[in-house]
Short mmCIF file of C-alpha atoms in Angstrom, two decimals:
data_model
loop_
_atom_site.label_atom_id
_atom_site.label_comp_id
_atom_site.label_asym_id
_atom_site.label_seq_id
_atom_site.Cartn_x
_atom_site.Cartn_y
_atom_site.Cartn_z
CA ASP A 1 0.00 0.00 0.00
CA TYR A 2 3.02 2.33 -0.19
CA VAL A 3 2.00 5.48 -2.07
CA ASP A 4 4.86 5.38 -4.62
CA GLY A 5 4.83 1.68 -5.34
CA GLN A 6 6.66 2.12 -8.64
CA LYS A 7 9.73 3.57 -6.90
CA VAL A 8 10.61 0.51 -4.88
CA SER A 9 10.58 -3.24 -5.40
CA TYR A 10 10.12 -6.09 -2.96
CA HIS A 11 13.67 -7.18 -3.82
CA ASP A 12 15.11 -3.76 -2.87
CA LEU A 13 13.16 -3.71 0.39
CA ILE A 14 14.48 -7.12 1.40
CA TYR A 15 18.07 -6.11 0.61
CA ALA A 16 17.69 -2.86 2.59
CA ALA A 17 16.21 -4.73 5.55
CA MET A 18 19.03 -7.28 5.52
CA LYS A 19 21.65 -4.52 5.41
CA GLY A 20 20.01 -2.76 8.35
CA MET A 21 19.73 -5.91 10.46
CA LEU A 22 23.32 -7.04 9.93
CA SER A 23 24.90 -3.59 10.35
CA SER A 24 23.08 -3.13 13.67
CA LEU A 25 25.00 -6.07 15.19
CA ASP A 26 28.54 -4.64 15.04
CA PRO A 27 30.75 -2.74 12.58
CA HIS A 28 32.10 -5.91 10.95
CA SER A 29 28.78 -7.71 10.31
CA GLN A 30 27.19 -6.93 6.97
CA PHE A 31 24.90 -8.02 4.16
CA MET A 32 26.60 -8.18 0.77
CA ASP A 33 24.69 -8.02 -2.49
CA PRO A 34 26.14 -10.13 -5.35
CA ASP A 35 28.49 -7.34 -6.46
CA ASP A 36 29.75 -6.76 -2.91
CA PHE A 37 30.33 -10.49 -2.44
CA LYS A 38 32.33 -10.67 -5.68
CA ASP A 39 34.41 -7.70 -4.53
CA MET A 40 35.21 -9.53 -1.29
CA GLN A 41 36.32 -12.62 -3.22
CA ASP A 42 38.50 -10.46 -5.47
CA ASP A 43 40.15 -8.97 -2.37
CA THR A 44 41.46 -12.40 -1.33
CA ARG A 45 42.84 -12.89 -4.84
CA SER A 46 44.82 -9.64 -4.62
CA ARG A 47 42.86 -7.44 -7.03
CA PHE A 48 40.01 -4.90 -6.85
CA ASN A 49 39.03 -1.44 -8.06
CA GLY A 50 39.15 1.51 -5.69
CA LEU A 51 41.47 3.75 -3.69
CA GLY A 52 43.57 1.15 -1.89
CA VAL A 53 42.42 2.09 1.58
CA GLU A 54 41.30 -0.46 4.18
CA VAL A 55 38.64 1.03 6.47
CA GLY A 56 36.93 0.03 9.69
CA VAL A 57 34.80 1.57 12.40
CA LYS A 58 36.67 2.65 15.53
CA ASP A 59 34.99 4.52 18.38
CA GLY A 60 31.96 4.93 16.12
CA LEU A 61 33.93 6.70 13.38
CA LEU A 62 34.86 5.54 9.88
CA THR A 63 38.60 5.08 10.27
CA VAL A 64 41.48 4.20 7.97
CA VAL A 65 42.97 0.89 9.10
CA THR A 66 45.75 1.25 6.57
CA PRO A 67 46.46 2.71 3.14
CA MET A 68 47.87 -0.05 0.94
CA GLU A 69 51.22 0.55 -0.72
CA ASP A 70 51.44 1.89 -4.28
CA THR A 71 47.78 2.95 -4.30
CA PRO A 72 46.04 6.33 -4.73
CA ALA A 73 45.38 6.59 -0.98
CA ALA A 74 48.99 5.94 0.02
CA LYS A 75 50.42 8.26 -2.63
CA ALA A 76 48.10 11.07 -1.50
CA GLY A 77 49.46 10.84 2.05
CA ILE A 78 46.49 9.24 3.83
CA GLN A 79 47.65 7.50 7.01
CA ALA A 80 46.51 4.73 9.34
CA GLY A 81 44.21 6.16 12.02
CA ASP A 82 42.86 8.97 9.82
CA GLN A 83 39.11 9.49 10.26
CA ILE A 84 36.99 9.89 7.12
CA LEU A 85 34.45 12.60 7.92
CA LYS A 86 32.98 13.03 4.43
CA ILE A 87 32.99 11.30 1.05
CA ASN A 88 32.29 13.70 -1.82
CA GLY A 89 30.92 16.17 0.70
CA ALA A 90 28.46 13.72 2.28
CA ALA A 91 28.92 12.95 5.99
CA THR A 92 29.89 9.38 6.84
CA ASP A 93 28.45 9.21 10.36
CA LYS A 94 25.26 7.51 9.14
CA LEU A 95 26.98 5.08 6.77
CA GLY A 96 27.40 1.41 7.62
CA LEU A 97 30.80 -0.12 6.94
CA GLN A 98 29.73 -1.91 3.76
CA GLU A 99 27.96 1.20 2.50
CA ALA A 100 31.17 3.16 2.97
CA VAL A 101 33.19 0.51 1.15
CA ASP A 102 30.69 0.59 -1.72
CA VAL A 103 31.07 4.36 -2.04
CA LEU A 104 34.87 4.21 -1.90
CA ARG A 105 35.08 1.62 -4.64
CA GLY A 106 34.22 2.18 -8.27
CA ALA A 107 35.46 1.98 -11.82
CA PRO A 108 39.05 3.05 -12.55
CA GLY A 109 39.29 6.71 -13.54
CA GLN A 110 36.40 7.90 -11.38
CA LYS A 111 37.28 10.80 -9.08
CA ILE A 112 36.36 11.09 -5.41
CA THR A 113 37.17 13.48 -2.55
CA LEU A 114 37.69 12.36 1.05
CA THR A 115 37.51 14.82 3.93
CA ILE A 116 39.98 13.53 6.51
CA LEU A 117 40.54 14.37 10.18
CA ARG A 118 43.99 13.40 11.44
CA PRO A 119 43.66 12.81 15.22
CA SER A 120 47.35 13.41 15.94
CA THR A 121 47.21 17.00 14.64
CA ARG A 122 43.42 17.67 14.62
CA GLU A 123 43.91 18.88 11.02
CA ILE A 124 40.98 18.51 8.61
CA LYS A 125 41.91 18.26 4.94
CA ASP A 126 40.28 17.33 1.62
CA TYR A 127 42.02 14.64 -0.44
CA PRO A 128 41.00 14.50 -4.13
CA LEU A 129 41.66 10.96 -5.41
CA GLU A 130 41.15 8.91 -8.55
CA ARG A 131 40.07 5.28 -8.40
CA LYS A 132 42.36 2.70 -10.01
CA GLU A 133 42.61 -1.04 -10.42
CA ILE A 134 44.49 -2.24 -7.36
CA LYS A 135 46.75 -5.27 -7.69
CA VAL A 136 48.28 -6.27 -4.37
CA GLN A 137 51.69 -7.92 -4.41
CA SER A 138 51.45 -9.49 -0.98
CA VAL A 139 55.17 -10.17 -0.36
CA LYS A 140 57.76 -7.44 -0.96
CA GLY A 141 61.34 -6.68 0.00
CA GLY A 142 63.10 -10.01 0.06
CA GLN A 143 66.60 -8.57 0.40
CA LEU A 144 69.56 -8.40 2.73
CA LEU A 145 69.82 -5.06 4.49
CA ASP A 146 72.78 -2.77 3.88
CA PRO A 147 75.82 -3.74 6.03
CA GLU A 148 75.98 -0.06 6.99
CA LEU A 149 72.83 -0.81 9.02
CA THR A 150 73.54 -4.37 10.18
CA GLY A 151 77.29 -4.38 10.75
CA PRO A 152 78.99 -7.78 10.38
CA PHE A 153 75.72 -9.73 10.23
CA LYS A 154 73.53 -10.66 7.27
CA VAL A 155 70.01 -9.52 8.18
CA GLY A 156 67.15 -10.20 5.78
CA TYR A 157 64.12 -7.98 5.29
CA VAL A 158 60.66 -9.07 4.07
CA ARG A 159 57.43 -7.08 4.03
CA ILE A 160 54.02 -8.79 3.92
CA VAL A 161 51.47 -6.30 2.61
CA GLN A 162 48.39 -8.51 3.05
CA PHE A 163 47.57 -12.19 3.70
CA ASN A 164 46.07 -13.50 0.46
CA GLU A 165 45.86 -16.87 -1.28
CA PRO A 166 49.42 -16.85 -2.70
CA THR A 167 51.10 -15.20 0.31
CA ALA A 168 52.41 -18.27 2.14
CA ASP A 169 53.99 -19.77 -0.99
CA GLU A 170 55.52 -16.43 -2.02
CA PHE A 171 56.87 -15.93 1.50
CA SER A 172 58.41 -19.42 1.59
CA LYS A 173 60.20 -18.82 -1.73
CA THR A 174 61.47 -15.46 -0.48
CA LEU A 175 62.92 -17.10 2.65
CA ASP A 176 64.57 -19.75 0.45
CA ASP A 177 66.29 -17.01 -1.56
CA LEU A 178 67.45 -15.17 1.56
CA GLN A 179 68.83 -18.34 3.12
CA LYS A 180 70.82 -19.02 -0.07
CA GLN A 181 72.37 -15.58 0.41
CA GLY A 182 73.48 -16.53 3.92
CA MET A 183 70.80 -14.75 5.97
CA GLN A 184 71.46 -14.98 9.73
CA ALA A 185 68.45 -13.04 11.05
CA LEU A 186 65.21 -11.56 9.69
CA VAL A 187 63.12 -8.41 9.99
CA LEU A 188 59.48 -9.23 9.13
CA ASP A 189 57.61 -6.00 8.41
CA LEU A 190 53.84 -6.19 9.07
CA ARG A 191 53.29 -2.44 9.36
CA ASN A 192 50.14 -1.25 7.58
CA ASN A 193 49.14 -4.87 6.88
CA PRO A 194 45.33 -4.98 7.28
CA GLY A 195 45.14 -8.78 7.50
CA GLY A 196 43.38 -11.05 5.06
CA LEU A 197 42.92 -14.82 5.09
CA LEU A 198 43.33 -16.64 8.41
CA ASN A 199 44.73 -19.78 6.78
CA SER A 200 47.36 -17.71 5.00
CA ALA A 201 48.47 -16.11 8.28
CA VAL A 202 48.67 -19.52 9.98
CA ASP A 203 50.68 -20.94 7.07
CA VAL A 204 53.15 -18.05 7.34
CA LEU A 205 53.57 -18.85 11.05
CA GLY A 206 54.45 -22.39 9.98
CA GLN A 207 57.70 -20.99 8.54
CA PHE A 208 58.88 -20.08 12.06
CA LEU A 209 57.28 -22.61 14.41
CA PRO A 210 57.26 -26.43 14.66
CA PRO A 211 54.37 -28.32 13.02
CA ASN A 212 51.13 -28.58 15.02
CA THR A 213 51.95 -25.58 17.23
CA LYS A 214 48.77 -23.83 18.41
CA VAL A 215 48.99 -20.23 17.22
CA VAL A 216 45.47 -18.81 17.60
CA SER A 217 42.07 -19.85 18.93
CA THR A 218 38.53 -18.55 18.62
CA GLN A 219 35.77 -18.41 21.20
CA GLY A 220 32.17 -17.44 20.61
CA ARG A 221 28.80 -17.83 22.24
CA ALA A 222 28.20 -21.21 20.60
CA SER A 223 30.50 -24.16 21.27
CA SER A 224 30.73 -24.65 17.51
CA GLN A 225 32.68 -21.38 17.32
CA GLN A 226 35.45 -22.61 19.63
CA HIS A 227 38.37 -23.61 17.45
CA GLU A 228 42.12 -23.94 17.72
CA TYR A 229 44.39 -23.31 14.74
CA SER A 230 47.84 -24.86 14.51
CA THR A 231 50.76 -24.64 12.14
CA PRO A 232 50.59 -27.14 9.26
CA GLY A 233 52.62 -30.31 9.04
CA GLY A 234 54.99 -30.92 6.17
CA THR A 235 56.37 -27.37 6.12
CA LYS A 236 60.05 -27.06 5.22
CA GLU A 237 62.17 -27.06 8.38
CA ARG A 238 64.18 -23.85 8.75
CA PRO A 239 66.95 -22.74 11.11
CA ARG A 240 65.72 -20.94 14.21
CA PHE A 241 67.23 -17.62 13.14
CA PRO A 242 66.64 -14.50 15.27
CA LEU A 243 63.45 -12.71 14.24
CA VAL A 244 62.01 -9.21 14.68
CA VAL A 245 58.43 -8.31 13.70
CA LEU A 246 57.58 -4.66 12.99
CA VAL A 247 53.99 -3.51 13.66
CA ASN A 248 52.06 -0.24 13.92
CA GLU A 249 48.51 1.08 14.25
CA GLY A 250 47.84 -0.06 10.68
CA SER A 251 48.59 -3.71 11.50
CA ALA A 252 45.26 -5.50 11.89
CA SER A 253 43.55 -8.88 11.94
CA GLY A 254 45.87 -11.48 10.35
CA SER A 255 48.99 -9.43 11.04
CA GLU A 256 47.95 -9.18 14.70
CA ILE A 257 47.50 -12.95 14.81
CA VAL A 258 51.03 -13.47 13.45
CA ALA A 259 52.63 -10.86 15.73
CA GLY A 260 50.68 -12.05 18.78
CA ALA A 261 51.61 -15.70 18.28
CA LEU A 262 55.30 -15.04 17.67
CA LYS A 263 55.42 -12.77 20.72
CA ASP A 264 53.56 -15.16 23.05
CA LEU A 265 55.62 -18.16 21.93
CA HIS A 266 58.88 -16.20 22.39
CA ARG A 267 59.84 -16.76 18.77
CA ALA A 268 60.21 -13.08 17.86
CA ILE A 269 60.79 -9.64 19.30
CA VAL A 270 57.87 -7.38 18.34
CA VAL A 271 58.87 -3.75 17.72
CA GLY A 272 56.80 -0.67 16.88
CA GLU A 273 53.40 0.58 18.03
CA THR A 274 50.29 -1.10 19.46
CA THR A 275 48.28 -2.63 16.63
CA PHE A 276 44.75 -1.73 15.47
CA GLY A 277 42.79 -4.29 17.54
CA LYS A 278 40.64 -5.99 14.89
CA GLY A 279 40.33 -9.53 16.23
CA SER A 280 36.81 -10.74 15.55
CA VAL A 281 35.77 -13.70 13.41
CA GLN A 282 33.27 -13.25 10.58
CA ASN A 283 31.52 -16.21 8.98
CA VAL A 284 30.28 -15.78 5.41
CA MET A 285 27.10 -17.52 4.27
CA GLN A 286 26.38 -17.32 0.54
CA LEU A 287 22.72 -17.15 -0.46
CA PRO A 288 21.16 -18.69 -3.61
CA ASP A 289 20.93 -15.35 -5.46
CA GLY A 290 24.67 -14.68 -5.13
CA SER A 291 24.40 -12.35 -2.15
CA ALA A 292 25.90 -13.27 1.22
CA LEU A 293 25.65 -12.71 4.95
CA ARG A 294 28.80 -11.89 6.87
CA PHE A 295 28.41 -11.86 10.63
CA THR A 296 30.65 -11.93 13.69
CA THR A 297 30.61 -15.26 15.50
CA ALA A 298 33.72 -15.24 17.72
CA LYS A 299 36.86 -13.43 18.82
CA TYR A 300 40.49 -14.32 18.25
CA TYR A 301 42.79 -15.17 21.15
CA THR A 302 46.58 -15.38 21.08
CA PRO A 303 48.33 -18.47 22.54
CA SER A 304 48.42 -16.77 25.98
CA MET A 305 44.62 -16.23 25.66
CA ALA A 306 44.94 -12.47 25.21
CA VAL A 307 41.99 -11.08 23.25
CA ILE A 308 42.97 -9.05 20.19
CA GLN A 309 39.63 -7.30 19.55
CA GLY A 310 39.73 -3.74 20.89
CA ASN A 311 43.13 -4.25 22.51
CA GLY A 312 45.61 -4.97 19.75
CA VAL A 313 49.07 -6.42 20.29
CA THR A 314 51.50 -4.40 22.38
CA PRO A 315 55.12 -4.62 21.15
CA ASN A 316 57.98 -5.87 23.30
CA ILE A 317 59.79 -2.67 22.32
CA LEU A 318 57.50 0.35 21.91
CA VAL A 319 58.79 2.81 19.30
CA PRO A 320 56.34 5.56 18.25
CA LEU A 321 57.00 7.59 15.10
CA THR A 322 56.23 11.26 14.60
CA PRO A 323 53.90 12.14 11.69
CA GLU A 324 56.93 13.38 9.73
CA GLN A 325 58.81 10.12 10.29
CA ASP A 326 55.71 8.12 9.40
CA ARG A 327 55.35 9.99 6.09
CA ALA A 328 59.02 9.43 5.24
CA VAL A 329 58.78 5.70 5.93
CA ALA A 330 55.56 5.41 3.91
CA ALA A 331 57.18 7.23 0.97
CA LEU A 332 60.19 4.92 1.10
CA ARG A 333 58.05 1.78 1.19
CA SER A 334 55.94 2.90 -1.77
CA ASN A 335 58.86 3.90 -4.02
CA ASP A 336 60.81 1.00 -5.48
CA GLN A 337 62.98 3.40 -7.53
CA ILE A 338 64.91 4.78 -4.54
CA GLN A 339 68.58 3.81 -4.69
CA PRO A 340 69.84 1.48 -1.89
CA SER A 341 72.24 4.10 -0.51
CA GLN A 342 69.45 6.68 -0.33
CA ALA A 343 67.11 4.15 1.29
CA THR A 344 69.74 3.39 3.94
CA GLY A 345 69.99 7.09 4.77
CA ILE A 346 66.22 7.41 5.15
CA ILE A 347 66.07 4.33 7.38
CA LYS A 348 68.89 5.61 9.61
CA THR A 349 67.32 9.04 10.11
CA LYS A 350 63.57 8.35 9.93
CA ASP A 351 62.69 4.68 10.45
CA LEU A 352 63.41 4.39 14.16
CA GLN A 353 61.32 1.21 14.39
CA MET A 354 63.53 -0.54 11.84
CA MET A 355 66.69 0.67 13.57
CA ARG A 356 65.50 -0.53 16.99
CA GLY A 357 64.60 -3.88 15.44
CA ILE A 358 68.03 -4.21 13.83
CA ASP A 359 69.71 -3.27 17.12
CA ALA A 360 67.69 -5.95 18.92
CA LEU A 361 68.76 -8.58 16.38
CA LYS A 362 72.40 -7.54 16.59
CA GLY A 363 72.23 -7.84 20.37
CA VAL A 364 70.78 -11.36 20.15
CA MET A 365 73.43 -12.44 17.64
CA ILE A 366 76.33 -10.92 19.57
CA TYR A 367 75.17 -12.73 22.70
CA ALA A 368 74.79 -16.00 20.79
CA GLN A 369 78.21 -15.49 19.23
CA GLN A 370 79.78 -15.18 22.66
CA THR A 371 78.02 -18.25 24.04
CA SER A 372 78.06 -20.52 20.98
CA PRO A 373 80.68 -20.87 18.23
CA GLN A 374 77.94 -21.65 15.69
CA VAL A 375 77.07 -17.98 15.13
CA GLU A 376 79.92 -16.25 13.34
CA ALA A 377 80.15 -12.76 11.96
CA VAL A 378 80.32 -12.52 8.20
CA LYS A 379 83.76 -11.48 7.03
CA LYS A 380 83.59 -8.53 4.68
#
């Protein structure tokens, strides 16, 4: 009996009702129409169209979890923790998370303006952006750091941008290459890594921990949501080389699981800033018409039973960066054309988290060298 019956269909009403019901549960529960569901599947395969910004809801505000490297958002200077007040002039306070994601995404070439509040400075600024096709290379770096930084030791560096389907295999091959080069210790950079697939994160942990090691568990209201996840069997055995994990406010979900497990199990020294605190489990139920329900069923717990959701992972060594330092590090990470000597200079003067991590590794190796003849400095 609605007066303008031609303006709305039963199908649209059902979709709107489903979106309202799911979004009222928590910021991470949502109803996805067929296009949204396809976008989510594309995310796990490392490709999508948009700005390259991962968003969430924090303290009731649409917040940047992390800008992905080599994307319009990162190149424009958007940072983790930035609050999106408006999209194309329209306030975001009434938008659900999926609605916001829908608005942010779009065909390559389309222009969009984000009005951003940066909490650290209270500055409000408009960022004009252009959507592009985003292809995420999940594993980057894969190199030995400059001896000017590491002294007589060979320290490898690997950055995981996101945990996708190919990540674990790519990471394993990268470690193989570094070991062939004589790597003695590793810096694993998970800064601005928004997470991704749980199985991928667990498989990456299998590169550092013995098979069948419990690395994360879930607990929900129903007993069916209580699960334990362990490292896979059959993973190539690697030396127990010293390991540092770098994290920051942009490290979320899967990266928090990896950092939390390695910290709790005393396999790595975690350096940087407290992580985002996105540790809830969403189940996805596909419906016959191609749409899907995504709803929170449990929370993630580290091996010591610390809850990640809302708390994050606190580093062993806390090293905050100033906004200027953060911008310099982000620019370095997103520019593959910078010469190694120039990169070393930027790291020494701006990337205090990396330097503290390297110092920690050098300390571990010097101690091991003095107590065991098996660890020897590399002769230059």
